[in-house]
mmCIF file with all atom_site columns, C-alpha atoms in Angstrom:
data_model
loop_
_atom_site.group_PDB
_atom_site.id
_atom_site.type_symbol
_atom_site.label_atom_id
_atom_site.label_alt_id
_atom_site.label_comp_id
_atom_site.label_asym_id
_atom_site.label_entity_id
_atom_site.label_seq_id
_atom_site.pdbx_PDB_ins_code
_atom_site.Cartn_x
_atom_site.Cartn_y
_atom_site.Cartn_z
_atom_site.occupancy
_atom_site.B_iso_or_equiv
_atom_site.pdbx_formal_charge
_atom_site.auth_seq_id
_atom_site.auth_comp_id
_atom_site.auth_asym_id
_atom_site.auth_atom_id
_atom_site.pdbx_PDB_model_num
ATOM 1   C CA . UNK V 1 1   ? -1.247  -6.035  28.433  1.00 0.00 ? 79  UNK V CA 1
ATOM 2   C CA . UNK V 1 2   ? 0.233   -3.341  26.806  1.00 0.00 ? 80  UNK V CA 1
ATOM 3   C CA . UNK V 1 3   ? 3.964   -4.026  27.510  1.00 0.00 ? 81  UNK V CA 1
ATOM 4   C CA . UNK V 1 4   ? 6.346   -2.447  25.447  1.00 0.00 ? 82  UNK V CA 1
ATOM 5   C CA . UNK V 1 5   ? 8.356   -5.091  22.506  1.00 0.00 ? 83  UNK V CA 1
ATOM 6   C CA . UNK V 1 6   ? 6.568   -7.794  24.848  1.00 0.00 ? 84  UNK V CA 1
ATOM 7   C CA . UNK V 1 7   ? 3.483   -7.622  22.657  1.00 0.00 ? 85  UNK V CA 1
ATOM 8   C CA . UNK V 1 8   ? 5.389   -7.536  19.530  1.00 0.00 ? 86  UNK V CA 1
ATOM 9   C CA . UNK V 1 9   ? 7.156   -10.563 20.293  1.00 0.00 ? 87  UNK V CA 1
ATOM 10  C CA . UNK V 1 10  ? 4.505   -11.968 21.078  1.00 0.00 ? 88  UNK V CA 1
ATOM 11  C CA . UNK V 1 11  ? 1.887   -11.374 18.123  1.00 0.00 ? 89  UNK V CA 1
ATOM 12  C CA . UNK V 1 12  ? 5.468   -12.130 15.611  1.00 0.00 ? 90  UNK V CA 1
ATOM 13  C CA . UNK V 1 13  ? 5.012   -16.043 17.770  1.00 0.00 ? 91  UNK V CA 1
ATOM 14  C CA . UNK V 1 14  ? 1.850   -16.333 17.155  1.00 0.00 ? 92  UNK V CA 1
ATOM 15  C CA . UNK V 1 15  ? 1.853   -15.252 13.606  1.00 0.00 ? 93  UNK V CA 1
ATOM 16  C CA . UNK V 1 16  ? 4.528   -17.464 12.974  1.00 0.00 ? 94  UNK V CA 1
ATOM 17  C CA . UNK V 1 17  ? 2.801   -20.187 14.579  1.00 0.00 ? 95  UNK V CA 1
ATOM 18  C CA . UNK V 1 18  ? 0.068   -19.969 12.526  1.00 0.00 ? 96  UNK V CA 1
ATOM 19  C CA . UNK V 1 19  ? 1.656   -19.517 9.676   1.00 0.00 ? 97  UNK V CA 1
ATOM 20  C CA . UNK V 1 20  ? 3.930   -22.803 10.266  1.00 0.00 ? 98  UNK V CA 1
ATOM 21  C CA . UNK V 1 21  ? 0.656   -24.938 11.050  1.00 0.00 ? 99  UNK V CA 1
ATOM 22  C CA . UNK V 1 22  ? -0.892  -23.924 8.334   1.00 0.00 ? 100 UNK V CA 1
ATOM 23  C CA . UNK V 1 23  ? 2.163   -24.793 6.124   1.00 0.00 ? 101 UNK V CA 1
ATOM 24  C CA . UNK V 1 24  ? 2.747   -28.416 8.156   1.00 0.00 ? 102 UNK V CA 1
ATOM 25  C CA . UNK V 1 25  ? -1.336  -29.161 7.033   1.00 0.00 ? 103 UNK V CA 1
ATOM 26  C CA . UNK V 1 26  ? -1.338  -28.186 2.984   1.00 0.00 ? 104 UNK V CA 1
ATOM 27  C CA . UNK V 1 27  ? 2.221   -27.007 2.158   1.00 0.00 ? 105 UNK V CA 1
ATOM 28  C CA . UNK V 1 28  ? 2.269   -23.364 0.313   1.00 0.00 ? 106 UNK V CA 1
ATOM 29  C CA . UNK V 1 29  ? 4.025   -22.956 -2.716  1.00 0.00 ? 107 UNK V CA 1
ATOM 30  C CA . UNK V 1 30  ? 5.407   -19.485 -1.879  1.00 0.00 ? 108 UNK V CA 1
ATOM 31  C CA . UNK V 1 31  ? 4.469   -16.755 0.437   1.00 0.00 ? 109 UNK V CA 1
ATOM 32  C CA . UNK V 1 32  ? 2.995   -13.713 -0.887  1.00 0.00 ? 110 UNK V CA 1
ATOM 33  C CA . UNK V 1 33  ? 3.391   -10.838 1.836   1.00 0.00 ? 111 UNK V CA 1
ATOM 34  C CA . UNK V 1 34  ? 1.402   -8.173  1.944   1.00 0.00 ? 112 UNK V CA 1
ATOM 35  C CA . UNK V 1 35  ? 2.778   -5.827  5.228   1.00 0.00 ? 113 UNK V CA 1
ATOM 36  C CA . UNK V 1 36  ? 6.401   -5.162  6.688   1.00 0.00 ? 114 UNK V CA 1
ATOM 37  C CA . UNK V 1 37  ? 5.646   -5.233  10.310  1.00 0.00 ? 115 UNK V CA 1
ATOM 38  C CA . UNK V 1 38  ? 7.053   -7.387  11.913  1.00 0.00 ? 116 UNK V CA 1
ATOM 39  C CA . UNK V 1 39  ? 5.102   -10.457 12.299  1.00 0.00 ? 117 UNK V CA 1
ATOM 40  C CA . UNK V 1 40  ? 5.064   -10.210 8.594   1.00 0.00 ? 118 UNK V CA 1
ATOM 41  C CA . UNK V 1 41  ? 9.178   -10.225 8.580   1.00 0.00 ? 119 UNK V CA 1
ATOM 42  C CA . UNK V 1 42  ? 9.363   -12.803 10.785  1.00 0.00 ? 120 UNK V CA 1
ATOM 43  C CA . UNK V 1 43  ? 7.229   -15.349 8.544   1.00 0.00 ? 121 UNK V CA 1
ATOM 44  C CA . UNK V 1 44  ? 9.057   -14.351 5.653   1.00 0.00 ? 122 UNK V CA 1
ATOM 45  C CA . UNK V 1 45  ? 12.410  -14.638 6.984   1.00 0.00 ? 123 UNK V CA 1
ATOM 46  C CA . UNK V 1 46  ? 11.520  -17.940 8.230   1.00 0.00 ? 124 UNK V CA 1
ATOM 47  C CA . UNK V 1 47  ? 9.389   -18.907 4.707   1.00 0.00 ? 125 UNK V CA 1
ATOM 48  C CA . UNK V 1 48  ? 13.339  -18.253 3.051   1.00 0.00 ? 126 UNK V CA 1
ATOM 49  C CA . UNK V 1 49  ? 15.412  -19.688 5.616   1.00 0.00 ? 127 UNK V CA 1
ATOM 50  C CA . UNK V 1 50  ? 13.702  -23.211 6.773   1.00 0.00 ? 128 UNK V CA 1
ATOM 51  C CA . UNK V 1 51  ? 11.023  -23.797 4.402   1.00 0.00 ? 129 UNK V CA 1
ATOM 52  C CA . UNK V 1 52  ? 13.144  -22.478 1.277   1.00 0.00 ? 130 UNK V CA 1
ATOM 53  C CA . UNK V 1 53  ? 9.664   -20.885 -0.312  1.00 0.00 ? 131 UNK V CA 1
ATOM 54  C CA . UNK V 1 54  ? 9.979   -17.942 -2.746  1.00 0.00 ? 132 UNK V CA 1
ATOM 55  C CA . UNK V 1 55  ? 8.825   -14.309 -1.185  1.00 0.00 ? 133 UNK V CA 1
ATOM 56  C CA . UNK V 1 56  ? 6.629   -12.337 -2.733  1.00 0.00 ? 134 UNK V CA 1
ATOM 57  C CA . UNK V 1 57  ? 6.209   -8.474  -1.622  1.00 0.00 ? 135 UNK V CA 1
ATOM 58  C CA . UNK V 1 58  ? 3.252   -6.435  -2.669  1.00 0.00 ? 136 UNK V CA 1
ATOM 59  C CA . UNK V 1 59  ? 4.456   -3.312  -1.512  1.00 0.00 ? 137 UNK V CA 1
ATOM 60  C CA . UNK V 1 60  ? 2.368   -0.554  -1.091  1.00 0.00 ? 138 UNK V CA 1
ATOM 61  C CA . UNK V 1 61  ? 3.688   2.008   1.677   1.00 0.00 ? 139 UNK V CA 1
ATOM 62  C CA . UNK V 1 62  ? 7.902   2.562   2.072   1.00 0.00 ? 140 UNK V CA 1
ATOM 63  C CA . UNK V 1 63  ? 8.745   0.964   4.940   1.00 0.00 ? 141 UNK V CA 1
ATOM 64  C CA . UNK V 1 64  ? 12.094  3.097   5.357   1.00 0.00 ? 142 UNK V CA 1
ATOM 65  C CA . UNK V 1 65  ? 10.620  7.138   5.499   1.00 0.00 ? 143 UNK V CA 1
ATOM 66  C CA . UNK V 1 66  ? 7.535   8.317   7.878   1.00 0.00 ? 144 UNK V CA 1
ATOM 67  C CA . UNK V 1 67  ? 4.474   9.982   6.446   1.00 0.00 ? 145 UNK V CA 1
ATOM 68  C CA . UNK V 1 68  ? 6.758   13.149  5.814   1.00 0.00 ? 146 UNK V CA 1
ATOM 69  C CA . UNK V 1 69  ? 9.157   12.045  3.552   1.00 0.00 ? 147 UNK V CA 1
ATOM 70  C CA . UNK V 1 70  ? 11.725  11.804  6.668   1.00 0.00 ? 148 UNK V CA 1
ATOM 71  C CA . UNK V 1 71  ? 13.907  8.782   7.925   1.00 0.00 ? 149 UNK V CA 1
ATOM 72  C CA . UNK V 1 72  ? 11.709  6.141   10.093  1.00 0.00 ? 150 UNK V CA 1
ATOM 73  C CA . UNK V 1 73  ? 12.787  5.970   13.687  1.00 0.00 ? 151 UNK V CA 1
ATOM 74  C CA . UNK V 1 74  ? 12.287  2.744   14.535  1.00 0.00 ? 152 UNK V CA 1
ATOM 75  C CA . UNK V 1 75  ? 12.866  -0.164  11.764  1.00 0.00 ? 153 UNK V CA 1
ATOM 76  C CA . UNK V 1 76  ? 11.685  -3.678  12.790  1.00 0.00 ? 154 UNK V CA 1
ATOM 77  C CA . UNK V 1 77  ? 14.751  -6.303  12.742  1.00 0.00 ? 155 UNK V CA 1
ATOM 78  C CA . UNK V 1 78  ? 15.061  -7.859  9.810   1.00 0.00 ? 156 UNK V CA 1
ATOM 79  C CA . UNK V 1 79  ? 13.361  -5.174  7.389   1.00 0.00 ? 157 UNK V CA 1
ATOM 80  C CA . UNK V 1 80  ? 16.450  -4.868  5.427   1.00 0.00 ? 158 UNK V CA 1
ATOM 81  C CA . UNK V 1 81  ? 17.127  -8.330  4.950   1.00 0.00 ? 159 UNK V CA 1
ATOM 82  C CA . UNK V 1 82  ? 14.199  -9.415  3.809   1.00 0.00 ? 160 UNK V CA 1
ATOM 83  C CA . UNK V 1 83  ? 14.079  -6.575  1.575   1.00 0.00 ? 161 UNK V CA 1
ATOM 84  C CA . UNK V 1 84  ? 17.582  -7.627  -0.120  1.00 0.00 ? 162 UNK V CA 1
ATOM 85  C CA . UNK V 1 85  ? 16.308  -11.505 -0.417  1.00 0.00 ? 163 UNK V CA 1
ATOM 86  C CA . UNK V 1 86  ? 12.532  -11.470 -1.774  1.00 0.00 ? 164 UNK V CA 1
ATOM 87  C CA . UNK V 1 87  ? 11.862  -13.391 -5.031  1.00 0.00 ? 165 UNK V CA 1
ATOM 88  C CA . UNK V 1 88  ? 9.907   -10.729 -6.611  1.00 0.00 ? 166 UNK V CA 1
ATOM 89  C CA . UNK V 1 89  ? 7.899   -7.253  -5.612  1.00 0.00 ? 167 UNK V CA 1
ATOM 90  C CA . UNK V 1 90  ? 4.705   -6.126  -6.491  1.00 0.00 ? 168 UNK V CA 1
ATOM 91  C CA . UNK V 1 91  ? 4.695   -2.492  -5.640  1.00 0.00 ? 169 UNK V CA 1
ATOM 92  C CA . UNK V 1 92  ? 2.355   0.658   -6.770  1.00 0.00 ? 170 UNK V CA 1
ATOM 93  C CA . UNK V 1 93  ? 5.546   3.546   -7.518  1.00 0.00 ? 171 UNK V CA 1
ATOM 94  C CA . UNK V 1 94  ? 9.233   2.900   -9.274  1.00 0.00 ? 172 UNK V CA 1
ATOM 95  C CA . UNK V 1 95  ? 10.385  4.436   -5.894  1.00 0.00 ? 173 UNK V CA 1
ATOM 96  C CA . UNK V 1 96  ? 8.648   1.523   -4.009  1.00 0.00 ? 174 UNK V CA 1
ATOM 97  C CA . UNK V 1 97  ? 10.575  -0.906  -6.608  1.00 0.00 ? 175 UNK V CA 1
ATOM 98  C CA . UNK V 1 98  ? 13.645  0.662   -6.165  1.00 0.00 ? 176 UNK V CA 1
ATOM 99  C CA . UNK V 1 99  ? 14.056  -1.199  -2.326  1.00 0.00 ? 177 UNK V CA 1
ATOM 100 C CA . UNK V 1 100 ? 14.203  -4.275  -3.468  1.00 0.00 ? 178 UNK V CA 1
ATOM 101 C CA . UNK V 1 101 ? 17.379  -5.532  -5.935  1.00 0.00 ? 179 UNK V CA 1
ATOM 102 C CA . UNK V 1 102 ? 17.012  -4.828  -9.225  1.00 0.00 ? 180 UNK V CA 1
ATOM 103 C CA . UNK V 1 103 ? 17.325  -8.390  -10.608 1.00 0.00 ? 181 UNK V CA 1
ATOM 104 C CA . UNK V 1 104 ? 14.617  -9.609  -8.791  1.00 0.00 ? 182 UNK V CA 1
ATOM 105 C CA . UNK V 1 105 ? 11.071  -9.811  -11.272 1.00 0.00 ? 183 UNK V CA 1
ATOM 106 C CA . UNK V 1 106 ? 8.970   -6.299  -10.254 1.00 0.00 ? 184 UNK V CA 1
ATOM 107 C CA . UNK V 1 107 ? 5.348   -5.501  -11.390 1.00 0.00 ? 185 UNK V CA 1
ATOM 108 C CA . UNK V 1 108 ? 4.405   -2.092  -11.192 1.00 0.00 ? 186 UNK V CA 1
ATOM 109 C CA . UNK V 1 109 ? 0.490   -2.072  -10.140 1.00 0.00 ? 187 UNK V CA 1
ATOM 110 C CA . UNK V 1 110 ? -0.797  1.675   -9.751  1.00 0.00 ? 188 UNK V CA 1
ATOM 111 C CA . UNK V 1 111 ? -4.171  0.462   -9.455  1.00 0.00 ? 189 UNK V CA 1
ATOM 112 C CA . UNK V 1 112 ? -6.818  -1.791  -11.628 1.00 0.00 ? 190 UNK V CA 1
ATOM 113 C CA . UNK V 1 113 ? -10.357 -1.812  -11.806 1.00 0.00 ? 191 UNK V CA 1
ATOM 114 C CA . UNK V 1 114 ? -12.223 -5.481  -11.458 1.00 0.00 ? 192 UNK V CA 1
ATOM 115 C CA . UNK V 1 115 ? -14.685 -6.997  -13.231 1.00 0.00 ? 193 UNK V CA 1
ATOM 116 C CA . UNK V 1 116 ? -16.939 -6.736  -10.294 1.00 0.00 ? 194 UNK V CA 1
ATOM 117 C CA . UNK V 1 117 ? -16.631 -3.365  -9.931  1.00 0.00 ? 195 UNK V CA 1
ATOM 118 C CA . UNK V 1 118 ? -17.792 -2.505  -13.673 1.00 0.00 ? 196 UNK V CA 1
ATOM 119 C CA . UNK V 1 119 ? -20.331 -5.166  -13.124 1.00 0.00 ? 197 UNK V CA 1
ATOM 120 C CA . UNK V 1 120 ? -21.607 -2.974  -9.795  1.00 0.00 ? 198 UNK V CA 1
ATOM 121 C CA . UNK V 1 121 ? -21.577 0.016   -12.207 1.00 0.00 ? 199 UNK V CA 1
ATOM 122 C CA . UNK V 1 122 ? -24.103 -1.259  -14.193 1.00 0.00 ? 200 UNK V CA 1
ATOM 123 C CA . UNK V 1 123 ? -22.832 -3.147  -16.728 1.00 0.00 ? 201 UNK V CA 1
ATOM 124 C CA . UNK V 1 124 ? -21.920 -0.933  -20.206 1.00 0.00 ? 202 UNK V CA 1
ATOM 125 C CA . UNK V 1 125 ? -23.301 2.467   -19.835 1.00 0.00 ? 203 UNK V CA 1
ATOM 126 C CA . UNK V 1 126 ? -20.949 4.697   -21.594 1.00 0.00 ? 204 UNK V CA 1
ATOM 127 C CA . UNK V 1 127 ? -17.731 5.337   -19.908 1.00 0.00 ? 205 UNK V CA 1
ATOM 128 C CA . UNK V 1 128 ? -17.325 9.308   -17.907 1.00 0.00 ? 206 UNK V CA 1
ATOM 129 C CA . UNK V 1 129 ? -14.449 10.975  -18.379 1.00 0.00 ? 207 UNK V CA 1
ATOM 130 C CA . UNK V 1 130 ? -13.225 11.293  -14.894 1.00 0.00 ? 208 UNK V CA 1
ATOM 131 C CA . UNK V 1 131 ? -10.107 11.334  -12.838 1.00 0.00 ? 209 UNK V CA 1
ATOM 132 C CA . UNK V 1 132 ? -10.068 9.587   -9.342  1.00 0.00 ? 210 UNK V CA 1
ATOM 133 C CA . UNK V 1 133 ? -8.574  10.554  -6.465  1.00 0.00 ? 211 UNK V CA 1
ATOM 134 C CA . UNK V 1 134 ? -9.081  7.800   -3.210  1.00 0.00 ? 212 UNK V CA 1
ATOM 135 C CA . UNK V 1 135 ? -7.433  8.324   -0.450  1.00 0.00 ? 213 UNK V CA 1
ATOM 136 C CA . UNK V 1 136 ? -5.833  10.153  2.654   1.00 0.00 ? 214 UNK V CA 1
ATOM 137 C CA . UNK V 1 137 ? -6.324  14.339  2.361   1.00 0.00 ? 215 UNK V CA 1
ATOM 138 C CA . UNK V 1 138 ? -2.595  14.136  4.243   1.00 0.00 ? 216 UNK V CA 1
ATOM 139 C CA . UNK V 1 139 ? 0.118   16.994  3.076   1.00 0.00 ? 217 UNK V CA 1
ATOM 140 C CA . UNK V 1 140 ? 2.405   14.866  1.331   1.00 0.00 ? 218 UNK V CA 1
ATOM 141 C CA . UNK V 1 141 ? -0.385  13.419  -1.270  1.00 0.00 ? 219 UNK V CA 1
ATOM 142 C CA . UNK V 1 142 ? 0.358   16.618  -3.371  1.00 0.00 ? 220 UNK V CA 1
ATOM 143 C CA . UNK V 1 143 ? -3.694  17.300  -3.400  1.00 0.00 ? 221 UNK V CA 1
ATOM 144 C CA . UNK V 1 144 ? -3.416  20.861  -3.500  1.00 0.00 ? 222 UNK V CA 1
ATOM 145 C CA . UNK V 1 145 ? -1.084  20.270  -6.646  1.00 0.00 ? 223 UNK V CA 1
ATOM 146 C CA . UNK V 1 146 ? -3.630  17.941  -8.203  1.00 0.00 ? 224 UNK V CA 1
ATOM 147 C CA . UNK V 1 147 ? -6.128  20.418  -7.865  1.00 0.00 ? 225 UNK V CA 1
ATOM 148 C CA . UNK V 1 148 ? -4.051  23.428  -9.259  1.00 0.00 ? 226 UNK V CA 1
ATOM 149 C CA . UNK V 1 149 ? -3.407  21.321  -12.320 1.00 0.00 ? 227 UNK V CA 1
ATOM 150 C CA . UNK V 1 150 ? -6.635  20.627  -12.698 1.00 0.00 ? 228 UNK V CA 1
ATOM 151 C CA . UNK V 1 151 ? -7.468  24.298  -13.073 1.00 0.00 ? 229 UNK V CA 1
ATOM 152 C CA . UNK V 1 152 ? -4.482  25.005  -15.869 1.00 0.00 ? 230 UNK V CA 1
ATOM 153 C CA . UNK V 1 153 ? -5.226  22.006  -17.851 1.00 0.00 ? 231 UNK V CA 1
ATOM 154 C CA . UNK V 1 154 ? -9.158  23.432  -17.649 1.00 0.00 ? 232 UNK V CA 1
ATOM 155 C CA . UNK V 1 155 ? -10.734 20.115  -19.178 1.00 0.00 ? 233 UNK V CA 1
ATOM 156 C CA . UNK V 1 156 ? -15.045 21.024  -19.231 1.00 0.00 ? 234 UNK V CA 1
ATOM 157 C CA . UNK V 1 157 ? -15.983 17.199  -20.392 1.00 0.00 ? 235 UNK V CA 1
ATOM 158 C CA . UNK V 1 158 ? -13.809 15.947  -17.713 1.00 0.00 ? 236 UNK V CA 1
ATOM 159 C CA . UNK V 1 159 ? -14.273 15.116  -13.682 1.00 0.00 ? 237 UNK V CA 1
ATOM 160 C CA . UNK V 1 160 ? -11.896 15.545  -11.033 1.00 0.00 ? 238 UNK V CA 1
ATOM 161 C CA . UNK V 1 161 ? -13.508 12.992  -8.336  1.00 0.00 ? 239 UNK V CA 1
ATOM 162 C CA . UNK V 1 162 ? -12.115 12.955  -5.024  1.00 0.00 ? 240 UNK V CA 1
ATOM 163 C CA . UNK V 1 163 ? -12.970 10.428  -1.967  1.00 0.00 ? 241 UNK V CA 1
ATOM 164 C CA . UNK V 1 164 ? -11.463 10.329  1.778   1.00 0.00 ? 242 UNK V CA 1
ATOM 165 C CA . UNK V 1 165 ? -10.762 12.284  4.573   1.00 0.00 ? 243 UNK V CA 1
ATOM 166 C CA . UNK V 1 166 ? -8.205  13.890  6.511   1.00 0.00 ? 244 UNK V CA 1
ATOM 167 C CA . UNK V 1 167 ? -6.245  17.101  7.778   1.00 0.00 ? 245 UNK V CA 1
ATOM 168 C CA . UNK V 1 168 ? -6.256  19.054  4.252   1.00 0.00 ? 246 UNK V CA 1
ATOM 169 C CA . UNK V 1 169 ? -10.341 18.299  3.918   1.00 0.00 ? 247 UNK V CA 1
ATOM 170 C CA . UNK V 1 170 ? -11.148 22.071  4.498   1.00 0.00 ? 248 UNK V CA 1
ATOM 171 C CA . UNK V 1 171 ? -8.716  23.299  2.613   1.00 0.00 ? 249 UNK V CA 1
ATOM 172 C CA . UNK V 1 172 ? -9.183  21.503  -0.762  1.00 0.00 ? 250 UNK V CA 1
ATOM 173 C CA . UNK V 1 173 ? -12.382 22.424  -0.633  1.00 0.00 ? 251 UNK V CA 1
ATOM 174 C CA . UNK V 1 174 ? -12.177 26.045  -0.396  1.00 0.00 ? 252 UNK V CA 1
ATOM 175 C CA . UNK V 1 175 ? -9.900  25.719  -3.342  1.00 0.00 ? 253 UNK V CA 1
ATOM 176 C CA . UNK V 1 176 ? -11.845 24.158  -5.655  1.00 0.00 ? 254 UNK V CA 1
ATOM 177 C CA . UNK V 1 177 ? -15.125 26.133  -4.858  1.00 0.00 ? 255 UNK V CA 1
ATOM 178 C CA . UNK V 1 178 ? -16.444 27.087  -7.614  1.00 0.00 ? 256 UNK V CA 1
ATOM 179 C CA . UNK V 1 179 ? -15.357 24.720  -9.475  1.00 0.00 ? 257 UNK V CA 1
ATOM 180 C CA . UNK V 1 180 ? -18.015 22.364  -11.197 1.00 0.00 ? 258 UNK V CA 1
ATOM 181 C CA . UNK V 1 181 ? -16.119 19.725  -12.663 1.00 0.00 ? 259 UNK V CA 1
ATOM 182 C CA . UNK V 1 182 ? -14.528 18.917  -9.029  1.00 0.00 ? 260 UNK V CA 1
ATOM 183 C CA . UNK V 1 183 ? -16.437 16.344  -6.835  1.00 0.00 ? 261 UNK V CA 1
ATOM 184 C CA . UNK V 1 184 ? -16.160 15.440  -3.162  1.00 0.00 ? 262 UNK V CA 1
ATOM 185 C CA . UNK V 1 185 ? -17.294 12.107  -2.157  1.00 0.00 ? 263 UNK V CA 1
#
């Protein structure tokens, strides 16, 4: 039923009972969190307070601003502390690192490339020189200012590769028409 904070309670209890079960059957080690909604802060907050595990955030999106760069309305309970109290961060921008302490051990991961995706690729053809873009066309991904570069730095032997979809489709590619070393996947 779609009952307002009802529902969230209620997927945070399960979660957590899962989560506990699981622990009670093979005991973790630490807890390695991957979302801030919260279910997720409600596992972690308990994996700190009664099992005493260490917290590890792989951060990807900042919790604290919408899509536009603005102040989120609504910020789940417990957001901040768990923020403050974490054992270490994984996240993919310094900015994303900067909401957790500063003492706390931080791995900046912009994005890697496994060995089963070079294996997919064919093994070792020579290597393209291209630059990938994956992602959400969405205004505040600074697209149109990737593709404006792109023109000034004017780079023949060199690919500009971009995958997704979203509200700025259209528009990036009537800018970069014309332009062969641009690619839309």
């Amino acid at each position: 039923l779609p009952i307002r904070r009802l529902n969230g309670m209620w997927e945070a209890t399960q979660t957590l009972r899962l989560f506990a079960g699981r622990h009670r059957r093979s005991r973790f080690d630490l807890l390695l969190i991957w979302n801030l909604q919260f279910p997720q802060i409600v596992c972690a907050l308990y994996a700190m307070r009664r099992l005493h595990l260490p917290v590890i955030l792989e951060h990807e999106d900042d919790e604290l601003v919408n899509i536009d760069g603005g102040p989120k309305m609504r910020l789940y309970p417990g957001l901040r502390r768990v923020l403050s109290s974490v054992s270490g961060c994984i996240g993919v921008s310094p900015h994303i690192l900067s909401r957790v302490r500063a003492d706390i051990p931080q791995l900046l991961l912009r994005g890697a490339v496994s060995k089963e995706i070079e294996k997919a690729a064919g093994g070792r053809r020579p290597r393209k020189d291209w630059v990938v873009y994956s992602g959400t066309f969405f205004r505040t991904k600074g697209l149109e200012q990737l593709v404006k570069a792109w023109a000034l730095l004017n780079l023949p032997q060199w690919e500009l590769h971009i995958a997704g979809h979203g509200e700025k489709a259209v528009a990036l590619k009537l800018m970069t028409e014309g332009y062969k070393n641009v690619v839309f996947h």
